[in-house]
mmCIF file with all atom_site columns, N, CA and C in Angstrom:
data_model
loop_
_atom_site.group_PDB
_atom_site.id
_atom_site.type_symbol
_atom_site.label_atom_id
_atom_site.label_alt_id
_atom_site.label_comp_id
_atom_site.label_asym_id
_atom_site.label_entity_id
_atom_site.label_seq_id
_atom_site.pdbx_PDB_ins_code
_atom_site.Cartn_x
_atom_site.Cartn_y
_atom_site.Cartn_z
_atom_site.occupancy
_atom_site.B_iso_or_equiv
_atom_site.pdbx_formal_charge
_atom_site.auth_seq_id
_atom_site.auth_comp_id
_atom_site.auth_asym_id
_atom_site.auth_atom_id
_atom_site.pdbx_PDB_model_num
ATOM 1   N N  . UNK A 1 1  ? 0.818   -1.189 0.000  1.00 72.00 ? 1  UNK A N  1
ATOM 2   C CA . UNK A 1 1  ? 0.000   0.000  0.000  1.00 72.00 ? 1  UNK A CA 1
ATOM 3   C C  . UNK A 1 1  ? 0.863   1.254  0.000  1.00 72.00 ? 1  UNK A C  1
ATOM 4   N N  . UNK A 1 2  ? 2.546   1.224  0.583  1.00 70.00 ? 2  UNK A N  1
ATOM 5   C CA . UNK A 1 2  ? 2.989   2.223  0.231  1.00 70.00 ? 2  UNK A CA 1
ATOM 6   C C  . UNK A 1 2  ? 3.602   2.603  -0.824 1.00 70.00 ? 2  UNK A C  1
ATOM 7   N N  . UNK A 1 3  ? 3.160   3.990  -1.417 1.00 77.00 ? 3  UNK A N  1
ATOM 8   C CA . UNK A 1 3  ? 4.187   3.994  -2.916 1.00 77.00 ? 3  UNK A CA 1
ATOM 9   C C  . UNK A 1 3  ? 5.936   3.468  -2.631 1.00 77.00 ? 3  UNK A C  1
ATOM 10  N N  . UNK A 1 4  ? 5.930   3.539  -3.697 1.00 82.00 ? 4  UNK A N  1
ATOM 11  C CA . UNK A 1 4  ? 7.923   3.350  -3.606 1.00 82.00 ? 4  UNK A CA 1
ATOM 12  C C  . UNK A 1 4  ? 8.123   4.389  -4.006 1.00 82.00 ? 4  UNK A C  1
ATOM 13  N N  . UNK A 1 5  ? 9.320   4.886  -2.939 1.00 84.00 ? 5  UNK A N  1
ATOM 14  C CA . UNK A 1 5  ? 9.693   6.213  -3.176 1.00 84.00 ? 5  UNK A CA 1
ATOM 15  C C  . UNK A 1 5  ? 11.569  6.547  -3.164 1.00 84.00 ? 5  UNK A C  1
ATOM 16  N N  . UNK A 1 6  ? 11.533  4.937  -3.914 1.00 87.00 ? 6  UNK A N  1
ATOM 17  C CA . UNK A 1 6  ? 13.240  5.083  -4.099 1.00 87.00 ? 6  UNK A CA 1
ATOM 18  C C  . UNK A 1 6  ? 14.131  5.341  -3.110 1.00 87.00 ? 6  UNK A C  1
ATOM 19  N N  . UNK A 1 7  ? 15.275  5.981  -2.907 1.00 90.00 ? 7  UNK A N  1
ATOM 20  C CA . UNK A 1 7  ? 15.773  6.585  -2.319 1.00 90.00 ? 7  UNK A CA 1
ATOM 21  C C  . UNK A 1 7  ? 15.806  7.445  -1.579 1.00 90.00 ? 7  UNK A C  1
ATOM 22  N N  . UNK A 1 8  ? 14.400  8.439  -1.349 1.00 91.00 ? 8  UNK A N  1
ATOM 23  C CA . UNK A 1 8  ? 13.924  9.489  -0.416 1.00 91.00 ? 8  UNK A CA 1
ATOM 24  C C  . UNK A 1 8  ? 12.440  8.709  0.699  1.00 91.00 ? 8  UNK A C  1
ATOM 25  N N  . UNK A 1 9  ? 12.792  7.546  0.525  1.00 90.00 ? 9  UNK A N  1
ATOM 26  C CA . UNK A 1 9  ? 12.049  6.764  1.814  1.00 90.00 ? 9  UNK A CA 1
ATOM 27  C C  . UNK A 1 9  ? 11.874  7.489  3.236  1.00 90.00 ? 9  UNK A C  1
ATOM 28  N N  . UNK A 1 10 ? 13.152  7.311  3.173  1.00 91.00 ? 10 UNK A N  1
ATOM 29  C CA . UNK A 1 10 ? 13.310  8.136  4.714  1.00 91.00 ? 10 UNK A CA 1
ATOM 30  C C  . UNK A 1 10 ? 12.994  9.543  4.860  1.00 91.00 ? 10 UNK A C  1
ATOM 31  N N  . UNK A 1 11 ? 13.425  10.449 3.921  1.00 93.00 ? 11 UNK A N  1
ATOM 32  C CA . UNK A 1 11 ? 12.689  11.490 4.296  1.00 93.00 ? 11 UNK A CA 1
ATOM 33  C C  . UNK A 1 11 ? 11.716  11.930 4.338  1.00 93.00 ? 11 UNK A C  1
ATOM 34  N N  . UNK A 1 12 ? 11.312  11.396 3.071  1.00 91.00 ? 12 UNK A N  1
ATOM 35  C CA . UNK A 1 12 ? 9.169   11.255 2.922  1.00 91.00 ? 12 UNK A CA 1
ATOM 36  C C  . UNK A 1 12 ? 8.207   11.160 4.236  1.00 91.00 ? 12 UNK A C  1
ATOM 37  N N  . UNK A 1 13 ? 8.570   9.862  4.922  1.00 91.00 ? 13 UNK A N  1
ATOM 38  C CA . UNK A 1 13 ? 8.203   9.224  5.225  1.00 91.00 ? 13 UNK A CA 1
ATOM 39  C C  . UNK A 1 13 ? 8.761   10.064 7.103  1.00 91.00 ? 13 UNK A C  1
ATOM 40  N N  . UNK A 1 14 ? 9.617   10.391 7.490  1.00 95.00 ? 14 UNK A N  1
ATOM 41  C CA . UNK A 1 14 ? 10.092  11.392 8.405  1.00 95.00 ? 14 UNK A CA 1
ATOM 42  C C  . UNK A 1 14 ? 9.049   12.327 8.573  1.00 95.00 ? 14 UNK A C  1
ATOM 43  N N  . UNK A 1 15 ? 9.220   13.220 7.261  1.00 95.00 ? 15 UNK A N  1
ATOM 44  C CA . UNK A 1 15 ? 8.038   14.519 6.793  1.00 95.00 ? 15 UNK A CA 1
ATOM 45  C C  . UNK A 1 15 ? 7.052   14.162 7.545  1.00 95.00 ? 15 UNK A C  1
ATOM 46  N N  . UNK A 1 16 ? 6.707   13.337 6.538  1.00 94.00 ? 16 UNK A N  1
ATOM 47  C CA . UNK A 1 16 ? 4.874   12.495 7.418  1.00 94.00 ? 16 UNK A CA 1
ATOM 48  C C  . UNK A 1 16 ? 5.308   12.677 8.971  1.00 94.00 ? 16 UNK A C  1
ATOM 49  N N  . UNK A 1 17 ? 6.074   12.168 9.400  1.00 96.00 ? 17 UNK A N  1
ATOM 50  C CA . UNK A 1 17 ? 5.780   11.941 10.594 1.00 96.00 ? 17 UNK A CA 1
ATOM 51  C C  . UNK A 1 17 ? 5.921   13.178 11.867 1.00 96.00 ? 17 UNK A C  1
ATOM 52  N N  . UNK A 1 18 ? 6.970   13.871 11.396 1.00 98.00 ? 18 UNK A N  1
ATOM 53  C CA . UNK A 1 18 ? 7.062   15.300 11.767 1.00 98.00 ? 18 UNK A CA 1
ATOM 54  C C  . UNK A 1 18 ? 5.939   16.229 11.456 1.00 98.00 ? 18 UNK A C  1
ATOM 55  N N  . UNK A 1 19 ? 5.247   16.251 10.208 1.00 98.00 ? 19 UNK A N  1
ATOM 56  C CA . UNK A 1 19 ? 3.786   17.017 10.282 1.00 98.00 ? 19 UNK A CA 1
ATOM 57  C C  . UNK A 1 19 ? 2.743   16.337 11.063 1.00 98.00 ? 19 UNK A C  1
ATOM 58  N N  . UNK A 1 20 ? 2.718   15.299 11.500 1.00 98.00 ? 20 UNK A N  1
ATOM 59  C CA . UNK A 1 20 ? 1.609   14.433 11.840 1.00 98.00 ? 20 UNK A CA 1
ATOM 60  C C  . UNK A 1 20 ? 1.686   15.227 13.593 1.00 98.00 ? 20 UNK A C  1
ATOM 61  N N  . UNK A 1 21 ? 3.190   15.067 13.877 1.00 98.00 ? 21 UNK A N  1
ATOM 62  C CA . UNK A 1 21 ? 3.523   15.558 15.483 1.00 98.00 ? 21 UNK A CA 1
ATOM 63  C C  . UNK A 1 21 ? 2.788   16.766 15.469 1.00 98.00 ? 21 UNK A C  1
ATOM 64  N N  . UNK A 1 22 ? 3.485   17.636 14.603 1.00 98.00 ? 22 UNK A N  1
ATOM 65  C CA . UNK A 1 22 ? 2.906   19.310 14.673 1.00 98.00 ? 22 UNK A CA 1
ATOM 66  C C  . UNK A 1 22 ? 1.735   19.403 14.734 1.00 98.00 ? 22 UNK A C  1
ATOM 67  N N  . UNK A 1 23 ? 0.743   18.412 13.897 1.00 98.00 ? 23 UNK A N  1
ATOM 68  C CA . UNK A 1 23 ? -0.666  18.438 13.827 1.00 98.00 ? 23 UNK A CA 1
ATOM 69  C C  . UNK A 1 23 ? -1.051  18.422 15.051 1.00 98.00 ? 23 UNK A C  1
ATOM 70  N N  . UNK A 1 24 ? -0.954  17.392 15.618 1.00 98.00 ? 24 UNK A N  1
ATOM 71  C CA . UNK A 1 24 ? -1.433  17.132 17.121 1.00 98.00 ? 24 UNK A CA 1
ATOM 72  C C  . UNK A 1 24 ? -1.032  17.725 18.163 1.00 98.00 ? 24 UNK A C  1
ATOM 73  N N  . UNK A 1 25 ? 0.186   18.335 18.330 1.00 98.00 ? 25 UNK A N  1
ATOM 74  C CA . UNK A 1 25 ? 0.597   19.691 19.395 1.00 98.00 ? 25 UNK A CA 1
ATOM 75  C C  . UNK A 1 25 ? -0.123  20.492 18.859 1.00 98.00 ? 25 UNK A C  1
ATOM 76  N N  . UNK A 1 26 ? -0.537  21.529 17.759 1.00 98.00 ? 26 UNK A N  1
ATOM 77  C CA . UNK A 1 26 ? -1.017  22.300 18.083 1.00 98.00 ? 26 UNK A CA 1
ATOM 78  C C  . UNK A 1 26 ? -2.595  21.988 18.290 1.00 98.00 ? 26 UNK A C  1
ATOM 79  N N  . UNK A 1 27 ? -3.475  20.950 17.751 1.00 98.00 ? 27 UNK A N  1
ATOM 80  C CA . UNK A 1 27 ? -4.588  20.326 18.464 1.00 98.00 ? 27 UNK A CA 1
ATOM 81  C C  . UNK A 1 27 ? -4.349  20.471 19.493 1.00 98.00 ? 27 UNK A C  1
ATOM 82  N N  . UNK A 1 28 ? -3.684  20.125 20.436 1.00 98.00 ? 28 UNK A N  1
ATOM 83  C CA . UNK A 1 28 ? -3.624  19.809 21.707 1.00 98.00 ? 28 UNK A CA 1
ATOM 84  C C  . UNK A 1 28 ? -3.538  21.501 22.427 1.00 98.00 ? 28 UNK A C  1
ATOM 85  N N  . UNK A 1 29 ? -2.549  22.312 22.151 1.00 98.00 ? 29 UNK A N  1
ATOM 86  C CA . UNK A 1 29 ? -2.632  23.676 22.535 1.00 98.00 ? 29 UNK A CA 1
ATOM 87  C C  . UNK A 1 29 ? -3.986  23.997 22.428 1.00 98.00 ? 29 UNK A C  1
ATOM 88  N N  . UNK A 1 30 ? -4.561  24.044 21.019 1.00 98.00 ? 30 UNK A N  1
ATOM 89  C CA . UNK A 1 30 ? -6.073  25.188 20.534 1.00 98.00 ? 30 UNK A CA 1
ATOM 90  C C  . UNK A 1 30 ? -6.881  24.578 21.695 1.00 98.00 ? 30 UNK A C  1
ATOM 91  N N  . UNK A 1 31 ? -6.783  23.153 22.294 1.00 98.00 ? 31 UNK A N  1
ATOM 92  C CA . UNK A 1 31 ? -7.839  22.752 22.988 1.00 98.00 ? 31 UNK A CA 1
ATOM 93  C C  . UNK A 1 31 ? -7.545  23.236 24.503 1.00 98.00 ? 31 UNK A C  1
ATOM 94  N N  . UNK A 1 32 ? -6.481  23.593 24.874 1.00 98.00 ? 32 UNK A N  1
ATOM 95  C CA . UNK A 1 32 ? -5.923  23.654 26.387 1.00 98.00 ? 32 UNK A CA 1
ATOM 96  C C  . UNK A 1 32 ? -6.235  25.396 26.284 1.00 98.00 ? 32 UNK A C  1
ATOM 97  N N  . UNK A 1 33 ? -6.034  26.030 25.025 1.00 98.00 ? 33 UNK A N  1
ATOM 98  C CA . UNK A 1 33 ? -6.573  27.139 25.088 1.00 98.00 ? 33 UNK A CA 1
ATOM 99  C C  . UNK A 1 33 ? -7.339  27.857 25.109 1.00 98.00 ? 33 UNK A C  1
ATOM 100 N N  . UNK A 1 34 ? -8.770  26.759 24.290 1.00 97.00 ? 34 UNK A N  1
ATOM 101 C CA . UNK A 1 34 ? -9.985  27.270 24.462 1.00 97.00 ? 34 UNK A CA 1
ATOM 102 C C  . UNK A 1 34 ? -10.620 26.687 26.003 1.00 97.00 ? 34 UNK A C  1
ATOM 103 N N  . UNK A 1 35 ? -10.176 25.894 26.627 1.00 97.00 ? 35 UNK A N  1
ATOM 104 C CA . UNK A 1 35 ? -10.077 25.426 27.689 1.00 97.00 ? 35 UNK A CA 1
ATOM 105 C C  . UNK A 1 35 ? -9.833  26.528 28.800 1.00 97.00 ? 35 UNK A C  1
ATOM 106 N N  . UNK A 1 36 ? -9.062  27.280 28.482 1.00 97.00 ? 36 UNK A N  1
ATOM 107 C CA . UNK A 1 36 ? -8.472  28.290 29.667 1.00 97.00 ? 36 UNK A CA 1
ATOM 108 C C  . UNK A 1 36 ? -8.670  29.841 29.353 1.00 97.00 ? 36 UNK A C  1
ATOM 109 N N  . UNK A 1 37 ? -9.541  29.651 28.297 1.00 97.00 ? 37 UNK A N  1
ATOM 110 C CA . UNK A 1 37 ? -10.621 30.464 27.818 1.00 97.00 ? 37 UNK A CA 1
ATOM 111 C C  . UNK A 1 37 ? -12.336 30.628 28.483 1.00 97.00 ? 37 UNK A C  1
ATOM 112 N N  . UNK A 1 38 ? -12.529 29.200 28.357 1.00 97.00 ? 38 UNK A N  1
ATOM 113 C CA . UNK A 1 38 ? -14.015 29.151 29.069 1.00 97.00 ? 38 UNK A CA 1
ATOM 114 C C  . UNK A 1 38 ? -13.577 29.370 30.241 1.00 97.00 ? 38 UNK A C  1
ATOM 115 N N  . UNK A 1 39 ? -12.133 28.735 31.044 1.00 97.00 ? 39 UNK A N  1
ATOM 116 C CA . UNK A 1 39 ? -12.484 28.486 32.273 1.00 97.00 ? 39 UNK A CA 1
ATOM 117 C C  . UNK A 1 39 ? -12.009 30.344 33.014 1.00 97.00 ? 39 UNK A C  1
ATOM 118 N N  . UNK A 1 40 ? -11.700 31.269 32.087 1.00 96.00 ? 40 UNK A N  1
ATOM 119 C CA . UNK A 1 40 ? -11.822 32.616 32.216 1.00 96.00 ? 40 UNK A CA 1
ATOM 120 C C  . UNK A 1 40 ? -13.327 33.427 32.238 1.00 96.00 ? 40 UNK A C  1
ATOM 121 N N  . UNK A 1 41 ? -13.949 33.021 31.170 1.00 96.00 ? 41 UNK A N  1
ATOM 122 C CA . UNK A 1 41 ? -15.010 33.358 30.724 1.00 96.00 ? 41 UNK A CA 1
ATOM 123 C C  . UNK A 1 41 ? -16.416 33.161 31.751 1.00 96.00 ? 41 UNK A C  1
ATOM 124 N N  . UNK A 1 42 ? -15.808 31.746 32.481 1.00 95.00 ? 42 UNK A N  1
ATOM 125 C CA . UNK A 1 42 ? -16.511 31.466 33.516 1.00 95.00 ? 42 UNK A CA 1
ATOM 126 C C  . UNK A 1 42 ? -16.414 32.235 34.862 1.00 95.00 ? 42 UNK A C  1
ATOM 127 N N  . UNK A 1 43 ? -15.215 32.806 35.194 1.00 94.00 ? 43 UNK A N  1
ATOM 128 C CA . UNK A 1 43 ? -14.847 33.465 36.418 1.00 94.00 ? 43 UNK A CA 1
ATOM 129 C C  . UNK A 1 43 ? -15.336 34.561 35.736 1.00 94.00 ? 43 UNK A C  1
ATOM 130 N N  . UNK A 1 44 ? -15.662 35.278 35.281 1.00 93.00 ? 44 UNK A N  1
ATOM 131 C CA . UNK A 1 44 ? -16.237 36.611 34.420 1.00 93.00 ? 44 UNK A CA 1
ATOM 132 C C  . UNK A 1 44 ? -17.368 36.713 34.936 1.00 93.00 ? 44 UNK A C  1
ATOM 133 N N  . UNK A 1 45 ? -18.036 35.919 34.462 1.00 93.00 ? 45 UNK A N  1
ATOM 134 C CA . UNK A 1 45 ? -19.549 35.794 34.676 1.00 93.00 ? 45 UNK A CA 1
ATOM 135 C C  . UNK A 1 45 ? -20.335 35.479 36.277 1.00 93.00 ? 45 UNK A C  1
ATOM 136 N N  . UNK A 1 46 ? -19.350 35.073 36.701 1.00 92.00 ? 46 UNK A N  1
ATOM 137 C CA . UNK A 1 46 ? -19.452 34.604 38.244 1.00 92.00 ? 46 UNK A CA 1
ATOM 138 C C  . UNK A 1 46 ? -19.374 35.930 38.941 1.00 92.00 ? 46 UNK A C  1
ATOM 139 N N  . UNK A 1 47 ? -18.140 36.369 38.874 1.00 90.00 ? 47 UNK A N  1
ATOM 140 C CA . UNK A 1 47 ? -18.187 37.932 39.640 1.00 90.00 ? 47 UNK A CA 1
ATOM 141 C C  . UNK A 1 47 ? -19.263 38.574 38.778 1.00 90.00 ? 47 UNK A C  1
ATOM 142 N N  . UNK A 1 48 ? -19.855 38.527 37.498 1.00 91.00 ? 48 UNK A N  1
ATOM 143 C CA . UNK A 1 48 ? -21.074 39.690 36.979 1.00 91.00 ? 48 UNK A CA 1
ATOM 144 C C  . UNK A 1 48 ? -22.309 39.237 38.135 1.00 91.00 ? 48 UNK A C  1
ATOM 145 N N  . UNK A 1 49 ? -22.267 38.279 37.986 1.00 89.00 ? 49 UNK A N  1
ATOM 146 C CA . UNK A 1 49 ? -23.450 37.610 39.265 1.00 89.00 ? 49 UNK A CA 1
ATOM 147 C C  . UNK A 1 49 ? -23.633 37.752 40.529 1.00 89.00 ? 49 UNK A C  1
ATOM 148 N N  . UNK A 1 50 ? -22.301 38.185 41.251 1.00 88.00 ? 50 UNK A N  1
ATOM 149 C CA . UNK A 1 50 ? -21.715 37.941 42.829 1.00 88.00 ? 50 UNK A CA 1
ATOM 150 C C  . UNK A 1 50 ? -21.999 39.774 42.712 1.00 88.00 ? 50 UNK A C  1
ATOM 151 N N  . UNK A 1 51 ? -21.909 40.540 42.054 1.00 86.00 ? 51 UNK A N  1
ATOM 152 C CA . UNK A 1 51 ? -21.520 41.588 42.299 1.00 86.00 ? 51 UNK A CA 1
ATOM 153 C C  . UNK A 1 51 ? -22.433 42.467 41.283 1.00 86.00 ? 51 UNK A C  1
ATOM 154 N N  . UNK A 1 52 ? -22.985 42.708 40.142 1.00 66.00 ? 52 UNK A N  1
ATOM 155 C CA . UNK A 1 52 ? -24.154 43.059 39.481 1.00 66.00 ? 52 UNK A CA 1
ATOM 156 C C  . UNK A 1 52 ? -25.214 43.110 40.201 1.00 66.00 ? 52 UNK A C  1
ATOM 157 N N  . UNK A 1 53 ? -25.382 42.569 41.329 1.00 55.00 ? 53 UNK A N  1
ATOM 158 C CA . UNK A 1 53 ? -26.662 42.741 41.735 1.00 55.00 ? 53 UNK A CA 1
ATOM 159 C C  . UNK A 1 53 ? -27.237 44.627 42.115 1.00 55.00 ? 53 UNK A C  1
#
């Protein structure tokens, strides 16, 4: 199933695997960030509540 890629096997195939990493760190950041986003967004709204009155 994999092409043959001669002599640049290894780097091809590296590539892949080095973009695949990057993919998923920054998945992993956007999610820890929108994460520490709500969990801001939430203390926001808590003091509008505690103290808006």
């Amino acid at each position: 199933m994999i092409p043959d890629l001669g002599k640049y096997n290894t780097e091809v195939l590296s590539a892949y695997a080095v973009s695949v990493l990057l993919l998923v760190i920054l998945v992993l950041l956007s999610l820890r960030a929108g994460a520490k986003a709500k969990r801001g967004l939430e203390r926001a709204e808590e003091k509008v509540r505690n103290h808006g009155r």
